[in-house]
């Protein structure tokens, strides 16, 4: 079972470049989200989606865009990369946004902005 | 401010020994609490979920406890194995469930 698949696993960008982090899930989950994980900090929510066509901002949305055209895919776009966006990014999905629902995470994308 | 604090920050134990990881939270309104295991280079994987009314829940060698009055949870690992080496993250879910507050994790290393 593939679960949540993120690509690429590693990426190096120059300041000002743009790129898209891909996330796909094959569990027919409605709820998907993007987090960033930085040293000494807990995962922080960037953007989330409760279903196709619906997205909303999380705790740290600045500098990122998302879209949700299908249930399966939830790409994260960096518009103009900055060194402060160097981080490990995780995509997660869950059946719903209900309190008892487990979030399944991808393997992460390690992004370095130089 | 809603926070989840974990201790210790890191821990080294010998294989076969037990250990207990702590999680204190100020998040409200509380819905439930999950412990996740994150192996190096991987995403977090859920170990157990605790609801408000539950005090103890086990998953194999992992036992989680919750004291909702003192807002404390612990994760006890019995007879540790090398494969238990990972970061253990406490996550508190609030309200309807779409707000997750993550702790910074405890980095556990199990040695021979």
PDB file of C-alpha atoms in Angstrom:
ATOM      1  CA  UNK A   1       0.000   0.000   0.000  1.00  0.00           C
ATOM      2  CA  UNK A   2       1.487   3.338  -1.065  1.00  0.00           C
ATOM      3  CA  UNK A   3      -0.287   5.533   1.503  1.00  0.00           C
ATOM      4  CA  UNK A   4       1.003   9.112   1.262  1.00  0.00           C
ATOM      5  CA  UNK A   5       3.720   9.692  -1.324  1.00  0.00           C
ATOM      6  CA  UNK A   6       5.856  12.811  -1.436  1.00  0.00           C
ATOM      7  CA  UNK A   7       8.271  13.858  -4.135  1.00  0.00           C
ATOM      8  CA  UNK A   8      11.048  14.802  -4.258  1.00  0.00           C
ATOM      9  CA  UNK A   9      12.753  13.479  -1.128  1.00  0.00           C
ATOM     10  CA  UNK A  10      15.541  16.039  -1.307  1.00  0.00           C
ATOM     11  CA  UNK A  11      15.796  19.408  -3.064  1.00  0.00           C
ATOM     12  CA  UNK A  12      18.238  22.298  -3.125  1.00  0.00           C
ATOM     13  CA  UNK A  13      16.984  25.658  -4.372  1.00  0.00           C
ATOM     14  CA  UNK A  14      18.565  29.009  -4.892  1.00  0.00           C
ATOM     15  CA  UNK A  15      16.986  32.035  -3.248  1.00  0.00           C
ATOM     16  CA  UNK A  16      14.191  33.355  -5.426  1.00  0.00           C
ATOM     17  CA  UNK A  17      13.530  30.132  -7.295  1.00  0.00           C
ATOM     18  CA  UNK A  18      10.097  28.564  -7.267  1.00  0.00           C
ATOM     19  CA  UNK A  19       9.148  24.927  -7.054  1.00  0.00           C
ATOM     20  CA  UNK A  20       6.306  22.558  -6.259  1.00  0.00           C
ATOM     21  CA  UNK A  21       6.402  19.797  -3.676  1.00  0.00           C
ATOM     22  CA  UNK A  22       4.151  16.956  -4.718  1.00  0.00           C
ATOM     23  CA  UNK A  23       1.887  14.958  -2.415  1.00  0.00           C
ATOM     24  CA  UNK A  24      -0.439  12.131  -3.414  1.00  0.00           C
ATOM     25  CA  UNK A  25      -2.501   9.699  -1.363  1.00  0.00           C
ATOM     26  CA  UNK A  26      -4.342   6.579  -2.455  1.00  0.00           C
ATOM     27  CA  UNK A  27      -6.561   6.115   0.602  1.00  0.00           C
ATOM     28  CA  UNK A  28      -9.447   8.302  -0.637  1.00  0.00           C
ATOM     29  CA  UNK A  29      -8.930  10.636   2.299  1.00  0.00           C
ATOM     30  CA  UNK A  30     -10.777  13.937   2.289  1.00  0.00           C
ATOM     31  CA  UNK A  31      -8.492  15.826   4.651  1.00  0.00           C
ATOM     32  CA  UNK A  32      -4.942  16.678   3.600  1.00  0.00           C
ATOM     33  CA  UNK A  33      -2.390  19.024   5.107  1.00  0.00           C
ATOM     34  CA  UNK A  34       1.158  20.296   4.835  1.00  0.00           C
ATOM     35  CA  UNK A  35       3.538  20.749   7.764  1.00  0.00           C
ATOM     36  CA  UNK A  36       7.063  21.941   8.174  1.00  0.00           C
ATOM     37  CA  UNK A  37       9.433  20.514  10.767  1.00  0.00           C
ATOM     38  CA  UNK A  38      12.315  22.621  12.045  1.00  0.00           C
ATOM     39  CA  UNK A  39      14.948  21.751  14.657  1.00  0.00           C
ATOM     40  CA  UNK A  40      13.733  22.350  18.203  1.00  0.00           C
ATOM     41  CA  UNK A  41      10.162  22.987  17.101  1.00  0.00           C
ATOM     42  CA  UNK A  42       7.092  20.867  16.720  1.00  0.00           C
ATOM     43  CA  UNK A  43       5.519  20.360  13.325  1.00  0.00           C
ATOM     44  CA  UNK A  44       3.701  23.479  12.199  1.00  0.00           C
ATOM     45  CA  UNK A  45       0.722  23.564   9.866  1.00  0.00           C
ATOM     46  CA  UNK A  46       1.198  25.459   6.606  1.00  0.00           C
ATOM     47  CA  UNK A  47      -2.028  24.826   4.662  1.00  0.00           C
ATOM     48  CA  UNK A  48      -4.782  22.268   4.745  1.00  0.00           C
ATOM     49  CA  UNK A  49      -7.701  21.059   2.674  1.00  0.00           C
ATOM     50  CA  UNK A  50     -10.964  19.453   3.765  1.00  0.00           C
ATOM     51  CA  UNK A  51     -11.795  18.237   0.261  1.00  0.00           C
ATOM     52  CA  UNK A  52     -11.278  18.843  -3.443  1.00  0.00           C
ATOM     53  CA  UNK A  53     -11.586  22.512  -4.270  1.00  0.00           C
ATOM     54  CA  UNK A  54     -11.319  23.669  -0.648  1.00  0.00           C
ATOM     55  CA  UNK A  55      -8.127  24.929   0.969  1.00  0.00           C
ATOM     56  CA  UNK A  56      -7.323  27.076   3.970  1.00  0.00           C
ATOM     57  CA  UNK A  57      -4.342  28.577   5.749  1.00  0.00           C
ATOM     58  CA  UNK A  58      -2.637  27.073   8.738  1.00  0.00           C
ATOM     59  CA  UNK A  59      -0.233  28.558  11.246  1.00  0.00           C
ATOM     60  CA  UNK A  60       2.617  29.514   8.871  1.00  0.00           C
ATOM     61  CA  UNK A  61       1.175  30.047   5.356  1.00  0.00           C
ATOM     62  CA  UNK A  62       3.284  32.961   4.121  1.00  0.00           C
ATOM     63  CA  UNK A  63       5.364  32.172   1.052  1.00  0.00           C
ATOM     64  CA  UNK A  64       3.377  29.046   0.164  1.00  0.00           C
ATOM     65  CA  UNK A  65       0.412  28.288  -2.073  1.00  0.00           C
ATOM     66  CA  UNK A  66      -1.710  25.166  -2.376  1.00  0.00           C
ATOM     67  CA  UNK A  67      -4.492  23.856  -4.543  1.00  0.00           C
ATOM     68  CA  UNK A  68      -6.681  20.759  -4.400  1.00  0.00           C
ATOM     69  CA  UNK A  69      -8.072  19.885  -7.806  1.00  0.00           C
ATOM     70  CA  UNK A  70      -8.489  16.180  -7.004  1.00  0.00           C
ATOM     71  CA  UNK A  71      -9.019  14.135  -3.850  1.00  0.00           C
ATOM     72  CA  UNK A  72      -5.676  12.384  -4.363  1.00  0.00           C
ATOM     73  CA  UNK A  73      -3.276  15.294  -4.908  1.00  0.00           C
ATOM     74  CA  UNK A  74      -2.302  18.262  -2.762  1.00  0.00           C
ATOM     75  CA  UNK A  75       0.769  20.083  -4.121  1.00  0.00           C
ATOM     76  CA  UNK A  76       2.596  22.779  -2.170  1.00  0.00           C
ATOM     77  CA  UNK A  77       4.132  25.631  -4.144  1.00  0.00           C
ATOM     78  CA  UNK A  78       6.967  27.826  -3.015  1.00  0.00           C
ATOM     79  CA  UNK A  79       6.580  31.085  -4.879  1.00  0.00           C
ATOM     80  CA  UNK A  80      10.025  32.628  -4.301  1.00  0.00           C
ATOM     81  CA  UNK A  81      12.211  30.488  -2.092  1.00  0.00           C
ATOM     82  CA  UNK A  82      13.960  32.078   0.881  1.00  0.00           C
ATOM     83  CA  UNK A  83      16.599  30.606   3.239  1.00  0.00           C
ATOM     84  CA  UNK A  84      13.976  30.716   6.027  1.00  0.00           C
ATOM     85  CA  UNK A  85      12.061  28.049   4.121  1.00  0.00           C
ATOM     86  CA  UNK A  86      14.865  25.547   4.602  1.00  0.00           C
ATOM     87  CA  UNK A  87      13.062  22.777   6.426  1.00  0.00           C
ATOM     88  CA  UNK A  88      11.640  19.286   6.213  1.00  0.00           C
ATOM     89  CA  UNK A  89       8.149  19.281   4.773  1.00  0.00           C
ATOM     90  CA  UNK A  90       5.550  16.636   5.535  1.00  0.00           C
ATOM     91  CA  UNK A  91       2.271  16.002   3.825  1.00  0.00           C
ATOM     92  CA  UNK A  92      -0.431  14.218   5.792  1.00  0.00           C
ATOM     93  CA  UNK A  93      -3.880  12.853   5.045  1.00  0.00           C
ATOM     94  CA  UNK A  94      -6.767  11.571   7.125  1.00  0.00           C
ATOM     95  CA  UNK A  95     -10.234  10.185   6.473  1.00  0.00           C
ATOM     96  CA  UNK A  96     -11.791  13.289   7.971  1.00  0.00           C
ATOM     97  CA  UNK A  97     -10.839  16.141  10.224  1.00  0.00           C
ATOM     98  CA  UNK A  98     -12.571  14.547  13.156  1.00  0.00           C
ATOM     99  CA  UNK A  99     -10.796  14.355  16.479  1.00  0.00           C
ATOM    100  CA  UNK A 100     -10.358  10.597  16.520  1.00  0.00           C
ATOM    101  CA  UNK A 101      -9.084  10.335  12.982  1.00  0.00           C
ATOM    102  CA  UNK A 102      -5.492   9.274  12.501  1.00  0.00           C
ATOM    103  CA  UNK A 103      -3.255  11.381  10.271  1.00  0.00           C
ATOM    104  CA  UNK A 104      -0.978   9.428   7.929  1.00  0.00           C
ATOM    105  CA  UNK A 105       2.253  11.155   6.990  1.00  0.00           C
ATOM    106  CA  UNK A 106       4.452  10.961   3.935  1.00  0.00           C
ATOM    107  CA  UNK A 107       8.195  10.371   4.189  1.00  0.00           C
ATOM    108  CA  UNK A 108       9.000  14.059   3.942  1.00  0.00           C
ATOM    109  CA  UNK A 109      10.855  16.389   1.583  1.00  0.00           C
ATOM    110  CA  UNK A 110      14.088  17.879   2.862  1.00  0.00           C
ATOM    111  CA  UNK A 111      14.431  21.313   1.283  1.00  0.00           C
ATOM    112  CA  UNK A 112      17.524  23.495   1.437  1.00  0.00           C
ATOM    113  CA  UNK A 113      17.438  27.065   0.145  1.00  0.00           C
ATOM    114  CA  UNK A 114      20.846  28.624  -0.446  1.00  0.00           C
TER     115      UNK A 114
ATOM    116  CA  UNK B   1      -0.656  30.017  24.400  1.00  0.00           C
ATOM    117  CA  UNK B   2      -1.434  26.406  23.593  1.00  0.00           C
ATOM    118  CA  UNK B   3       1.698  24.385  24.109  1.00  0.00           C
ATOM    119  CA  UNK B   4       2.887  20.817  24.302  1.00  0.00           C
ATOM    120  CA  UNK B   5       6.144  20.240  26.155  1.00  0.00           C
ATOM    121  CA  UNK B   6       8.034  16.983  26.214  1.00  0.00           C
ATOM    122  CA  UNK B   7      10.806  15.693  28.420  1.00  0.00           C
ATOM    123  CA  UNK B   8      13.472  14.616  28.328  1.00  0.00           C
ATOM    124  CA  UNK B   9      14.680  16.161  25.095  1.00  0.00           C
ATOM    125  CA  UNK B  10      16.893  13.129  24.478  1.00  0.00           C
ATOM    126  CA  UNK B  11      17.512   9.805  26.154  1.00  0.00           C
ATOM    127  CA  UNK B  12      19.993   6.960  25.767  1.00  0.00           C
ATOM    128  CA  UNK B  13      19.190   3.541  27.238  1.00  0.00           C
ATOM    129  CA  UNK B  14      20.551   0.031  26.958  1.00  0.00           C
ATOM    130  CA  UNK B  15      18.677  -2.608  25.025  1.00  0.00           C
ATOM    131  CA  UNK B  16      16.211  -4.462  27.216  1.00  0.00           C
ATOM    132  CA  UNK B  17      15.713  -1.586  29.647  1.00  0.00           C
ATOM    133  CA  UNK B  18      12.472   0.311  30.192  1.00  0.00           C
ATOM    134  CA  UNK B  19      11.942   4.033  29.845  1.00  0.00           C
ATOM    135  CA  UNK B  20       9.216   6.631  30.285  1.00  0.00           C
ATOM    136  CA  UNK B  21       8.712   9.743  28.211  1.00  0.00           C
ATOM    137  CA  UNK B  22       6.709  12.703  29.500  1.00  0.00           C
ATOM    138  CA  UNK B  23       4.305  15.118  27.854  1.00  0.00           C
ATOM    139  CA  UNK B  24       2.728  18.155  29.528  1.00  0.00           C
ATOM    140  CA  UNK B  25       0.220  20.284  27.682  1.00  0.00           C
ATOM    141  CA  UNK B  26      -1.712  23.488  28.116  1.00  0.00           C
ATOM    142  CA  UNK B  27      -3.819  23.026  25.002  1.00  0.00           C
ATOM    143  CA  UNK B  28      -7.556  23.526  25.352  1.00  0.00           C
ATOM    144  CA  UNK B  29     -10.215  22.543  24.697  1.00  0.00           C
ATOM    145  CA  UNK B  30      -8.785  19.039  24.816  1.00  0.00           C
ATOM    146  CA  UNK B  31     -10.182  16.428  22.453  1.00  0.00           C
ATOM    147  CA  UNK B  32      -7.603  13.665  22.418  1.00  0.00           C
ATOM    148  CA  UNK B  33      -3.886  12.984  22.521  1.00  0.00           C
ATOM    149  CA  UNK B  34      -1.737  10.859  20.264  1.00  0.00           C
ATOM    150  CA  UNK B  35       1.788   9.576  20.533  1.00  0.00           C
ATOM    151  CA  UNK B  36       3.685   9.294  17.273  1.00  0.00           C
ATOM    152  CA  UNK B  37       6.954   7.532  16.500  1.00  0.00           C
ATOM    153  CA  UNK B  38       9.208   9.133  13.908  1.00  0.00           C
ATOM    154  CA  UNK B  39      12.129   7.134  12.585  1.00  0.00           C
ATOM    155  CA  UNK B  40      15.050   9.085  11.140  1.00  0.00           C
ATOM    156  CA  UNK B  41      14.232  10.254   7.626  1.00  0.00           C
ATOM    157  CA  UNK B  42      10.605   9.117   7.843  1.00  0.00           C
ATOM    158  CA  UNK B  43       7.261  10.655   8.629  1.00  0.00           C
ATOM    159  CA  UNK B  44       5.563  10.221  12.025  1.00  0.00           C
ATOM    160  CA  UNK B  45       3.502   7.078  12.590  1.00  0.00           C
ATOM    161  CA  UNK B  46       0.743   6.903  15.205  1.00  0.00           C
ATOM    162  CA  UNK B  47       1.357   4.597  18.171  1.00  0.00           C
ATOM    163  CA  UNK B  48      -1.706   5.239  20.282  1.00  0.00           C
ATOM    164  CA  UNK B  49      -4.585   7.625  20.857  1.00  0.00           C
ATOM    165  CA  UNK B  50      -5.933   8.699  24.235  1.00  0.00           C
ATOM    166  CA  UNK B  51      -9.355  10.270  24.714  1.00  0.00           C
ATOM    167  CA  UNK B  52     -10.425  12.381  27.677  1.00  0.00           C
ATOM    168  CA  UNK B  53     -11.924   9.447  29.548  1.00  0.00           C
ATOM    169  CA  UNK B  54      -9.034   7.039  29.073  1.00  0.00           C
ATOM    170  CA  UNK B  55      -6.270   6.658  31.640  1.00  0.00           C
ATOM    171  CA  UNK B  56      -4.153   3.921  30.129  1.00  0.00           C
ATOM    172  CA  UNK B  57      -3.806   2.303  26.739  1.00  0.00           C
ATOM    173  CA  UNK B  58      -1.289  -0.257  25.542  1.00  0.00           C
ATOM    174  CA  UNK B  59       0.041  -1.130  22.118  1.00  0.00           C
ATOM    175  CA  UNK B  60       2.450  -4.023  22.469  1.00  0.00           C
ATOM    176  CA  UNK B  61       5.470  -2.834  24.453  1.00  0.00           C
ATOM    177  CA  UNK B  62       4.160   0.743  24.429  1.00  0.00           C
ATOM    178  CA  UNK B  63       1.848   1.939  27.212  1.00  0.00           C
ATOM    179  CA  UNK B  64       0.443   5.450  27.240  1.00  0.00           C
ATOM    180  CA  UNK B  65      -1.160   7.112  30.238  1.00  0.00           C
ATOM    181  CA  UNK B  66      -3.218  10.267  30.469  1.00  0.00           C
ATOM    182  CA  UNK B  67      -4.146  12.459  33.424  1.00  0.00           C
ATOM    183  CA  UNK B  68      -6.559  15.026  32.006  1.00  0.00           C
ATOM    184  CA  UNK B  69      -6.769  16.837  35.346  1.00  0.00           C
ATOM    185  CA  UNK B  70      -3.054  17.619  35.497  1.00  0.00           C
ATOM    186  CA  UNK B  71      -2.753  17.715  31.681  1.00  0.00           C
ATOM    187  CA  UNK B  72       0.020  15.165  31.613  1.00  0.00           C
ATOM    188  CA  UNK B  73       0.655  12.098  29.503  1.00  0.00           C
ATOM    189  CA  UNK B  74       3.439   9.559  29.496  1.00  0.00           C
ATOM    190  CA  UNK B  75       4.667   6.881  27.128  1.00  0.00           C
ATOM    191  CA  UNK B  76       6.293   3.864  28.739  1.00  0.00           C
ATOM    192  CA  UNK B  77       8.407   1.546  26.629  1.00  0.00           C
ATOM    193  CA  UNK B  78       9.063  -1.902  28.024  1.00  0.00           C
ATOM    194  CA  UNK B  79      12.028  -4.139  27.182  1.00  0.00           C
ATOM    195  CA  UNK B  80      13.438  -1.692  24.661  1.00  0.00           C
ATOM    196  CA  UNK B  81      14.816  -2.850  21.341  1.00  0.00           C
ATOM    197  CA  UNK B  82      17.275  -1.254  18.935  1.00  0.00           C
ATOM    198  CA  UNK B  83      14.365  -0.565  16.589  1.00  0.00           C
ATOM    199  CA  UNK B  84      12.798   1.668  19.234  1.00  0.00           C
ATOM    200  CA  UNK B  85      15.473   4.275  18.467  1.00  0.00           C
ATOM    201  CA  UNK B  86      13.439   7.182  17.109  1.00  0.00           C
ATOM    202  CA  UNK B  87      11.816  10.471  18.013  1.00  0.00           C
ATOM    203  CA  UNK B  88       8.583  10.179  19.975  1.00  0.00           C
ATOM    204  CA  UNK B  89       6.165  13.031  19.468  1.00  0.00           C
ATOM    205  CA  UNK B  90       3.195  13.930  21.636  1.00  0.00           C
ATOM    206  CA  UNK B  91       0.329  15.546  19.735  1.00  0.00           C
ATOM    207  CA  UNK B  92      -2.723  17.127  21.338  1.00  0.00           C
ATOM    208  CA  UNK B  93      -5.862  17.479  19.244  1.00  0.00           C
ATOM    209  CA  UNK B  94      -8.334  20.199  20.141  1.00  0.00           C
ATOM    210  CA  UNK B  95     -11.927  20.993  19.451  1.00  0.00           C
ATOM    211  CA  UNK B  96     -13.439  19.351  16.403  1.00  0.00           C
ATOM    212  CA  UNK B  97     -10.163  17.689  15.551  1.00  0.00           C
ATOM    213  CA  UNK B  98      -8.670  19.912  12.886  1.00  0.00           C
ATOM    214  CA  UNK B  99      -6.178  21.575  15.224  1.00  0.00           C
ATOM    215  CA  UNK B 100      -3.094  19.541  16.089  1.00  0.00           C
ATOM    216  CA  UNK B 101      -0.448  20.897  18.425  1.00  0.00           C
ATOM    217  CA  UNK B 102       2.824  19.005  18.233  1.00  0.00           C
ATOM    218  CA  UNK B 103       5.455  18.648  20.907  1.00  0.00           C
ATOM    219  CA  UNK B 104       9.104  18.927  19.924  1.00  0.00           C
ATOM    220  CA  UNK B 105       9.663  15.247  20.600  1.00  0.00           C
ATOM    221  CA  UNK B 106      11.963  13.077  22.702  1.00  0.00           C
ATOM    222  CA  UNK B 107      14.892  11.574  20.803  1.00  0.00           C
ATOM    223  CA  UNK B 108      15.407   8.033  22.097  1.00  0.00           C
ATOM    224  CA  UNK B 109      18.510   5.999  21.340  1.00  0.00           C
ATOM    225  CA  UNK B 110      18.694   2.345  22.350  1.00  0.00           C
ATOM    226  CA  UNK B 111      22.205   0.928  22.509  1.00  0.00           C
ATOM    227  CA  UNK B 112      23.689  -2.550  22.907  1.00  0.00           C
TER     228      UNK B 112
END
